Short mmCIF file of C-alpha atoms in Angstrom, two decimals:
data_model
loop_
_atom_site.label_atom_id
_atom_site.label_comp_id
_atom_site.label_asym_id
_atom_site.label_seq_id
_atom_site.Cartn_x
_atom_site.Cartn_y
_atom_site.Cartn_z
CA MET O 1 0.00 0.00 0.00
CA ASN O 2 1.50 3.34 -1.00
CA PRO O 3 1.69 6.36 1.36
CA GLU O 4 -1.28 8.04 -0.35
CA GLU O 5 -3.54 5.08 0.33
CA LEU O 6 -2.29 4.89 3.92
CA ALA O 7 -3.16 8.55 4.39
CA ILE O 8 -6.66 7.91 2.99
CA LEU O 9 -7.11 4.97 5.37
CA GLY O 10 -6.01 7.17 8.26
CA ALA O 11 -8.47 9.88 7.24
CA VAL O 12 -11.34 7.38 7.00
CA ALA O 13 -10.49 5.98 10.44
CA ALA O 14 -10.29 9.53 11.84
CA PHE O 15 -13.67 10.32 10.25
CA ILE O 16 -15.27 7.34 11.96
CA ALA O 17 -13.58 8.18 15.27
CA GLY O 18 -14.82 11.79 15.02
CA SER O 19 -18.30 10.50 14.17
CA LEU O 20 -18.35 8.30 17.26
CA VAL O 21 -17.20 11.15 19.51
CA GLY O 22 -19.64 13.62 17.93
CA LEU O 23 -22.56 11.22 18.23
CA GLU O 24 -21.84 10.45 21.88
CA TYR O 25 -21.14 14.09 22.79
CA SER O 26 -24.25 15.44 21.03
CA TYR O 27 -26.54 12.98 22.81
CA ARG O 28 -25.11 14.05 26.17
CA VAL O 29 -25.16 17.80 25.54
CA TYR O 30 -28.33 18.34 23.49
CA ARG O 31 -31.51 17.33 25.25
CA GLU O 32 -34.05 18.29 22.59
CA ILE O 33 -34.96 15.43 20.29
CA PHE O 34 -34.74 17.16 16.93
CA ARG O 35 -33.89 20.79 16.31
CA GLU O 36 -33.98 22.41 12.89
CA ARG O 37 -32.82 25.70 11.41
CA ARG O 38 -30.66 26.84 14.33
CA LEU O 39 -26.92 27.25 14.19
CA ASP O 40 -24.91 25.84 17.06
CA PRO O 41 -22.08 28.15 18.25
CA ILE O 42 -19.74 25.22 18.93
CA ALA O 43 -20.53 23.03 15.94
CA LEU O 44 -20.29 25.81 13.36
CA PRO O 45 -16.61 26.78 13.88
CA LEU O 46 -15.68 23.11 14.22
CA ALA O 47 -17.37 22.29 10.92
CA LEU O 48 -15.81 25.24 9.10
CA LEU O 49 -12.38 24.48 10.54
CA GLY O 50 -12.69 20.77 9.74
CA TRP O 51 -13.76 21.15 6.12
CA ALA O 52 -11.26 23.97 5.48
CA THR O 53 -8.45 21.84 6.93
CA LEU O 54 -9.60 18.93 4.77
CA ALA O 55 -9.52 21.06 1.62
CA VAL O 56 -6.14 22.64 2.30
CA SER O 57 -4.59 19.34 3.41
CA TRP O 58 -5.82 17.61 0.26
CA LEU O 59 -4.44 20.32 -2.00
CA LYS O 60 -1.06 20.39 -0.24
CA TRP O 61 -1.18 16.66 0.64
CA ARG O 62 -0.67 16.81 4.38
CA PRO O 63 -1.74 13.42 5.85
CA LEU O 64 -1.99 14.71 9.44
CA GLY O 65 -4.13 17.61 8.30
CA LEU O 66 -6.33 15.17 6.38
CA CYS O 67 -6.87 13.13 9.53
CA ALA O 68 -7.55 16.19 11.68
CA GLY O 69 -9.96 17.64 9.12
CA ALA O 70 -11.74 14.31 8.71
CA PHE O 71 -12.09 13.99 12.49
CA LEU O 72 -13.69 17.42 12.83
CA ALA O 73 -15.87 16.97 9.76
CA GLY O 74 -17.11 13.61 11.03
CA TYR O 75 -17.68 15.07 14.49
CA VAL O 76 -20.24 17.59 13.21
CA LEU O 77 -21.65 15.46 10.36
CA ASN O 78 -22.66 12.62 12.64
CA MET O 79 -24.16 14.52 15.52
CA ARG O 80 -27.59 13.69 16.83
CA PRO O 81 -30.32 13.75 14.09
CA GLY O 82 -31.37 17.32 13.43
CA TYR O 83 -28.10 18.77 14.72
CA GLY O 84 -25.07 19.73 12.68
CA ARG O 85 -26.82 19.66 9.31
CA ILE O 86 -26.62 23.35 8.48
CA GLU O 87 -23.11 23.55 9.91
CA THR O 88 -22.02 20.62 7.72
CA ALA O 89 -23.66 22.19 4.67
CA LEU O 90 -21.78 25.44 5.30
CA GLY O 91 -18.58 23.48 5.80
CA LEU O 92 -19.12 21.65 2.49
CA ILE O 93 -19.68 24.99 0.72
CA LEU O 94 -16.41 26.26 2.18
CA PHE O 95 -14.64 23.03 1.09
CA CYS O 96 -15.90 23.37 -2.51
CA SER O 97 -15.08 27.10 -2.53
CA ILE O 98 -11.47 26.46 -1.52
CA LEU O 99 -11.08 23.77 -4.20
CA LEU O 100 -12.67 25.98 -6.86
CA ALA O 101 -10.55 28.97 -5.86
CA HIS O 102 -7.41 26.85 -6.12
CA ARG O 103 -8.50 25.49 -9.49
CA GLY O 104 -9.29 29.01 -10.69
CA ALA O 105 -5.89 30.23 -9.54
CA GLU O 106 -4.24 27.35 -11.43
CA VAL O 107 -6.14 28.22 -14.61
CA ILE O 108 -5.28 31.92 -14.36
CA GLY O 109 -1.65 31.03 -13.66
CA CYS O 110 -1.22 32.44 -10.14
CA MET E 1 4.37 -6.58 2.56
CA VAL E 2 1.71 -8.71 0.83
CA VAL E 3 0.09 -9.58 4.16
CA ALA E 4 0.32 -5.98 5.38
CA ASP E 5 -1.15 -4.63 2.14
CA THR E 6 -3.96 -7.18 2.29
CA LEU E 7 -4.84 -6.40 5.91
CA LEU E 8 -4.76 -2.66 5.34
CA GLY E 9 -6.74 -2.95 2.11
CA VAL E 10 -9.44 -5.13 3.66
CA THR E 11 -9.63 -2.79 6.68
CA GLU E 12 -10.08 0.20 4.39
CA ALA E 13 -12.73 -1.69 2.40
CA PHE E 14 -14.66 -2.53 5.56
CA LEU E 15 -14.51 1.01 6.99
CA VAL E 16 -15.33 2.76 3.71
CA GLY E 17 -17.99 0.18 2.78
CA SER E 18 -19.71 0.60 6.16
CA VAL E 19 -19.69 4.39 5.90
CA TYR E 20 -21.03 4.33 2.34
CA LEU E 21 -23.79 1.86 3.27
CA GLY E 22 -24.74 4.30 6.03
CA LEU E 23 -24.62 7.19 3.55
CA HIS E 24 -26.87 5.19 1.20
CA ARG E 25 -29.38 4.70 3.99
CA LYS E 26 -29.15 8.36 5.06
CA VAL E 27 -29.83 9.68 1.55
CA ILE E 28 -32.86 7.38 1.20
CA ALA E 29 -34.15 8.64 4.57
CA ARG E 30 -33.71 12.28 3.62
CA ILE E 31 -35.57 11.73 0.33
CA GLN E 32 -38.37 10.17 2.37
CA ARG E 33 -38.30 13.27 4.62
CA ARG E 34 -37.01 11.37 7.65
CA PRO E 35 -33.88 12.17 9.66
CA GLY E 36 -32.47 8.66 9.16
CA PRO E 37 -29.82 6.97 11.28
CA PRO E 38 -26.26 8.34 11.60
CA ILE E 39 -23.99 7.61 8.66
CA ILE E 40 -21.87 5.31 10.83
CA GLN E 41 -24.92 3.25 11.89
CA GLU E 42 -23.92 0.23 9.81
CA PHE E 43 -20.48 0.33 11.43
CA LEU E 44 -22.08 0.57 14.88
CA HIS E 45 -24.37 -2.38 14.09
CA THR E 46 -21.38 -4.49 13.09
CA LEU E 47 -19.55 -3.58 16.31
CA LYS E 48 -22.62 -4.20 18.47
CA PHE E 49 -23.32 -7.64 17.06
CA LEU E 50 -19.64 -8.56 17.36
CA MET E 51 -20.02 -8.39 21.14
CA LYS E 52 -23.18 -10.46 21.31
CA GLU E 53 -23.54 -14.15 21.90
CA ALA E 54 -24.12 -16.34 18.87
CA TYR E 55 -26.21 -19.51 18.96
CA ALA E 56 -27.46 -22.00 16.43
CA PRO E 57 -31.17 -22.79 16.02
CA ILE E 58 -32.02 -26.37 16.87
CA THR E 59 -33.03 -26.98 13.25
CA SER E 60 -29.78 -25.60 11.83
CA ALA E 61 -27.39 -27.63 9.70
CA GLY E 62 -24.56 -27.48 12.24
CA PHE E 63 -21.22 -27.14 10.48
CA LEU E 64 -22.65 -25.41 7.39
CA TYR E 65 -24.60 -22.90 9.49
CA TRP E 66 -21.47 -21.73 11.35
CA LEU E 67 -19.27 -21.68 8.25
CA VAL E 68 -21.49 -19.61 5.93
CA PRO E 69 -20.72 -16.23 7.58
CA VAL E 70 -17.01 -17.06 7.80
CA PHE E 71 -16.85 -17.97 4.12
CA ASN E 72 -18.82 -14.85 3.25
CA VAL E 73 -16.11 -12.69 4.82
CA ILE E 74 -13.37 -14.79 3.21
CA ILE E 75 -14.73 -14.52 -0.34
CA TRP E 76 -15.31 -10.78 -0.20
CA SER E 77 -11.93 -10.18 1.47
CA SER E 78 -10.42 -12.17 -1.39
CA ALA E 79 -12.35 -10.14 -3.97
CA VAL E 80 -11.14 -6.87 -2.40
CA THR E 81 -7.57 -8.16 -2.23
CA ILE E 82 -7.44 -9.42 -5.82
CA SER E 83 -9.22 -6.51 -7.49
CA ALA E 84 -8.74 -3.39 -5.36
CA VAL E 85 -5.51 -4.03 -3.47
CA PHE E 86 -3.41 -5.84 -6.10
CA ARG E 87 -5.43 -4.80 -9.18
CA GLY E 88 -5.36 -8.32 -10.53
CA ASN E 89 -7.52 -10.39 -12.86
CA LEU E 90 -11.27 -9.84 -12.81
CA LEU E 91 -12.27 -13.45 -13.50
CA PRO E 92 -11.73 -14.41 -9.83
CA PHE E 93 -14.00 -11.48 -8.96
CA PHE E 94 -16.73 -13.05 -11.11
CA ALA E 95 -16.13 -16.47 -9.58
CA LEU E 96 -16.25 -15.06 -6.06
CA TYR E 97 -19.49 -13.25 -6.87
CA ALA E 98 -21.00 -16.53 -8.02
CA ALA E 99 -19.77 -18.16 -4.81
CA TYR E 100 -21.44 -15.37 -2.84
CA LYS E 101 -24.76 -16.26 -4.46
CA VAL E 102 -24.29 -19.88 -3.39
CA LEU E 103 -23.43 -18.74 0.14
CA SER E 104 -26.44 -16.47 0.48
CA HIS E 105 -28.63 -19.39 -0.58
CA GLY E 106 -26.76 -21.54 1.94
CA ALA E 107 -27.35 -18.92 4.63
CA GLY E 108 -31.07 -19.25 4.08
CA VAL E 109 -31.31 -23.03 4.01
CA SER E 110 -28.72 -23.88 6.67
CA ALA E 111 -30.76 -22.25 9.44
CA GLY E 112 -33.46 -24.86 8.97
CA SER E 113 -36.28 -22.33 8.94
CA THR E 114 -38.85 -22.41 6.14
CA TYR E 115 -38.95 -18.63 6.03
CA THR E 116 -35.24 -18.07 5.61
CA LYS E 117 -35.16 -20.86 3.04
CA ILE E 118 -37.57 -18.77 0.92
CA GLY E 119 -35.39 -15.70 1.44
CA GLY E 120 -32.24 -17.57 0.47
CA VAL E 121 -33.83 -19.07 -2.64
CA ARG E 122 -35.23 -15.69 -3.65
CA HIS E 123 -31.81 -14.10 -3.34
CA ALA E 124 -30.27 -16.84 -5.43
CA ILE E 125 -32.79 -16.61 -8.29
CA MET E 126 -30.97 -13.58 -9.56
CA PRO E 127 -28.45 -15.35 -11.83
CA ALA E 128 -29.39 -12.74 -14.42
CA GLY E 129 -27.14 -10.38 -12.43
CA GLU E 130 -24.20 -12.69 -12.99
CA LEU E 131 -25.08 -12.83 -16.69
CA ALA E 132 -24.76 -9.05 -16.90
CA LEU E 133 -21.53 -9.14 -14.87
CA ALA E 134 -19.95 -11.81 -17.06
CA CYS E 135 -20.98 -10.07 -20.28
CA SER E 136 -19.67 -6.69 -19.13
CA LEU E 137 -16.30 -8.14 -18.05
CA ILE E 138 -15.97 -10.12 -21.29
CA SER E 139 -16.82 -6.99 -23.25
CA ALA E 140 -14.17 -5.05 -21.31
CA TYR E 141 -11.63 -7.79 -22.18
CA PHE E 142 -12.44 -7.76 -25.90
CA ILE E 143 -12.19 -3.97 -26.10
CA THR E 144 -9.08 -3.44 -23.96
CA GLY E 145 -7.29 -6.74 -24.47
CA HIS E 146 -6.76 -6.99 -20.71
CA ALA E 147 -8.57 -8.96 -18.04
CA ASP E 148 -6.74 -7.43 -15.10
CA VAL E 149 -7.56 -4.10 -13.47
CA ALA E 150 -4.03 -2.70 -13.89
CA GLY E 151 -4.07 -3.46 -17.63
CA ILE E 152 -7.54 -1.96 -18.09
CA LEU E 153 -6.50 1.20 -16.21
CA ALA E 154 -3.38 1.51 -18.39
CA TRP E 155 -5.54 1.13 -21.54
CA GLU E 156 -7.92 3.81 -20.24
CA ARG E 157 -5.07 6.25 -19.65
CA ALA E 158 -4.31 5.98 -23.37
CA HIS E 159 -7.84 5.73 -24.81
CA GLY E 160 -10.13 7.39 -22.27
CA PRO E 161 -12.66 5.84 -19.88
CA LEU E 162 -14.13 2.51 -20.97
CA ILE E 163 -17.66 3.86 -20.44
CA GLU E 164 -17.22 5.93 -23.62
CA HIS E 165 -16.37 2.81 -25.65
CA ALA E 166 -18.80 0.35 -24.04
CA PRO E 167 -21.66 2.29 -22.45
CA PHE E 168 -24.02 -0.67 -22.33
CA SER E 169 -21.42 -2.80 -20.59
CA ALA E 170 -21.10 -0.06 -18.00
CA LEU E 171 -24.91 0.01 -17.73
CA ALA E 172 -24.96 -3.75 -17.19
CA PHE E 173 -22.37 -3.58 -14.43
CA PHE E 174 -24.13 -0.58 -12.88
CA THR E 175 -27.39 -2.55 -12.90
CA LEU E 176 -25.64 -5.30 -10.97
CA VAL E 177 -24.38 -2.79 -8.40
CA TRP E 178 -27.91 -1.36 -8.21
CA VAL E 179 -29.36 -4.81 -7.55
CA ASP E 180 -26.90 -5.36 -4.72
CA SER E 181 -27.65 -2.01 -3.09
CA PRO E 182 -29.83 -2.09 0.03
CA TYR E 183 -33.56 -1.46 -0.58
CA SER E 184 -33.07 -1.94 -4.32
CA PRO E 185 -36.24 -2.26 -6.43
CA LEU E 186 -34.49 -4.83 -8.61
CA ASP E 187 -33.74 -7.23 -5.76
CA PRO E 188 -36.35 -9.96 -5.26
CA SER E 189 -35.50 -10.17 -1.54
CA LYS E 190 -36.76 -7.13 0.34
CA GLY E 191 -35.08 -6.82 3.73
CA TYR E 192 -32.59 -9.56 4.52
CA ASP E 193 -32.94 -9.24 8.26
CA ILE E 194 -36.71 -9.35 8.66
CA VAL E 195 -39.46 -11.94 8.14
CA GLU E 196 -38.03 -14.26 5.50
CA GLY E 197 -34.69 -12.72 4.78
CA TYR E 198 -31.73 -15.05 4.88
CA LEU E 199 -30.12 -13.03 7.69
CA THR E 200 -33.01 -13.48 10.09
CA GLU E 201 -31.69 -16.58 11.83
CA TYR E 202 -28.12 -15.31 12.24
CA PRO E 203 -27.63 -13.81 15.72
CA GLY E 204 -24.67 -12.39 17.53
CA PHE E 205 -21.23 -12.28 16.00
CA LEU E 206 -22.41 -14.40 13.05
CA ARG E 207 -24.64 -11.48 12.07
CA SER E 208 -21.62 -9.18 12.55
CA LEU E 209 -19.64 -11.31 10.08
CA MET E 210 -22.49 -11.07 7.56
CA TYR E 211 -22.58 -7.27 7.94
CA THR E 212 -18.80 -7.16 7.50
CA ALA E 213 -19.15 -9.15 4.28
CA GLU E 214 -21.91 -6.77 3.07
CA ALA E 215 -19.64 -3.76 3.63
CA LEU E 216 -16.74 -5.45 1.80
CA LYS E 217 -19.08 -6.41 -1.07
CA PHE E 218 -20.46 -2.88 -1.48
CA TYR E 219 -16.94 -1.40 -1.50
CA CYS E 220 -15.61 -4.01 -3.92
CA GLU E 221 -18.42 -3.58 -6.45
CA LEU E 222 -18.20 0.22 -6.37
CA TRP E 223 -14.40 0.13 -6.65
CA VAL E 224 -14.38 -2.29 -9.61
CA PHE E 225 -17.05 -0.27 -11.45
CA GLN E 226 -15.30 3.08 -11.09
CA ALA E 227 -11.86 1.61 -11.87
CA VAL E 228 -12.89 -0.49 -14.89
CA PHE E 229 -15.44 1.85 -16.50
CA LEU E 230 -14.48 5.34 -15.27
CA GLY E 231 -10.71 4.79 -15.32
CA ILE E 232 -10.03 6.34 -11.92
CA SER E 233 -6.75 5.36 -10.30
CA ASP E 234 -6.10 8.16 -7.78
CA PRO E 235 -6.92 6.98 -4.21
CA ALA E 236 -8.61 10.23 -3.12
CA VAL E 237 -10.65 10.48 -6.31
CA HIS E 238 -11.66 6.82 -5.77
CA LEU E 239 -13.36 7.83 -2.54
CA LEU E 240 -15.17 10.76 -4.12
CA ALA E 241 -16.30 8.70 -7.11
CA MET E 242 -17.59 5.89 -4.90
CA GLY E 243 -19.38 8.45 -2.73
CA ALA E 244 -21.04 9.99 -5.77
CA LEU E 245 -22.06 6.52 -7.01
CA THR E 246 -23.48 5.73 -3.56
CA ILE E 247 -25.61 8.87 -3.61
CA LEU E 248 -26.81 8.09 -7.15
CA LEU E 249 -27.73 4.53 -6.13
CA ALA E 250 -29.54 5.80 -3.05
CA VAL E 251 -31.59 8.25 -5.12
CA LEU E 252 -32.48 5.49 -7.60
CA CYS E 253 -33.45 3.11 -4.78
CA ALA E 254 -35.57 5.78 -3.09
CA VAL E 255 -37.53 6.99 -6.10
CA THR E 256 -38.16 3.80 -8.10
CA PRO E 257 -41.12 1.54 -7.32
CA ILE E 258 -40.63 -1.96 -5.99
CA LEU E 259 -40.58 -4.50 -8.81
CA THR E 260 -41.62 -8.15 -8.72
CA PRO E 261 -38.83 -10.73 -9.05
CA TYR E 262 -39.76 -11.52 -12.63
CA GLN E 263 -39.77 -7.84 -13.59
CA ALA E 264 -36.34 -7.52 -12.01
CA VAL E 265 -34.96 -10.54 -13.89
CA GLY E 266 -36.54 -9.18 -17.07
CA ILE E 267 -34.68 -5.89 -16.67
CA HIS E 268 -31.40 -7.71 -16.19
CA VAL E 269 -31.94 -9.78 -19.32
CA LEU E 270 -32.95 -6.65 -21.25
CA VAL E 271 -29.78 -4.80 -20.22
CA ALA E 272 -27.60 -7.82 -21.07
CA SER E 273 -29.34 -8.07 -24.48
CA LEU E 274 -28.74 -4.37 -25.19
CA MET E 275 -25.11 -4.85 -24.31
CA PHE E 276 -24.83 -7.88 -26.60
CA LEU E 277 -26.45 -6.01 -29.49
CA ASP E 278 -24.16 -3.02 -28.91
CA ALA E 279 -21.13 -5.32 -29.00
CA LEU E 280 -22.36 -6.92 -32.27
CA ILE E 281 -22.92 -3.54 -33.91
CA ARG E 282 -19.57 -2.14 -32.84
#
């Protein structure tokens, strides 16, 4: 297995670990069963940081950054049902924006 | 190195397959306007059942009953190792898929229950899926001149993705992957773990082994499809492509009506016929 595939495996394992922690933590902290259309002040920065780290680490190929980003992304993505959805969506938008901006910069020649 | 690569590859296949099965279920739930379980639910199920006691029904076939889940994991680990890890020949993949059909039938009949016997037989009456698989792999061989994944990928780097040259072969393989997706309308068995499904009489860690095999199977089929027909060889792009395929499959499973077994077999035969005609014309 080459180093790239090892890094991917590490990121997947970190994603699952983050998901487990996020699921457990969200059930302990949030008492309401299902909450829609409200941004959580803790989950939002974690989601943005996680997806941004994932994007930058993928572009620059930093395995540790990939694992850290995957952990944070999984943490918010797999919170209790109804929680973390908007934060994850915003994080995904940021992820795609970073990739598109990098691609645009490559095309322009920056 | 071979052992290490195999262990790491099978571990990745299990983790990624479990997450994508959970994603599949989540997308279906969202389409049905439900929250759905967490994406890692399939992984959690596998872990939970691993810790539970297993027992054999009094009517079970003894040795065969205990061996079916073990062989299920072995054949799909082998398929992942041969195709995804070492990018070898695809004929063993076809043979292992056929063996999986035999095992799922064996899972149903070895428990000794009339209900699971029906479920096992129903699952095994889908040989039309293997027809489509065989035809698509043979078509890939005749076009590329290679039967191994590495050779097909090298051909695609020079000539473009195989889906452009053999679209109906790709459709046939995709139909097979669709059949094997959970809650598929083309699958004659609806719900393997309830009522008459062949998983019903498998408790405890035996059920965990069956779930492990399901995750490996889902990963292997997605990986082979996107490598052979889309020509993707980058590890990170693999993940994205398989994720996109999972979402597409989930949307198709959620929005299509449930078909009867004979309608499902008819669709398989129709797709295989279209592929055969396309090959004749080209």
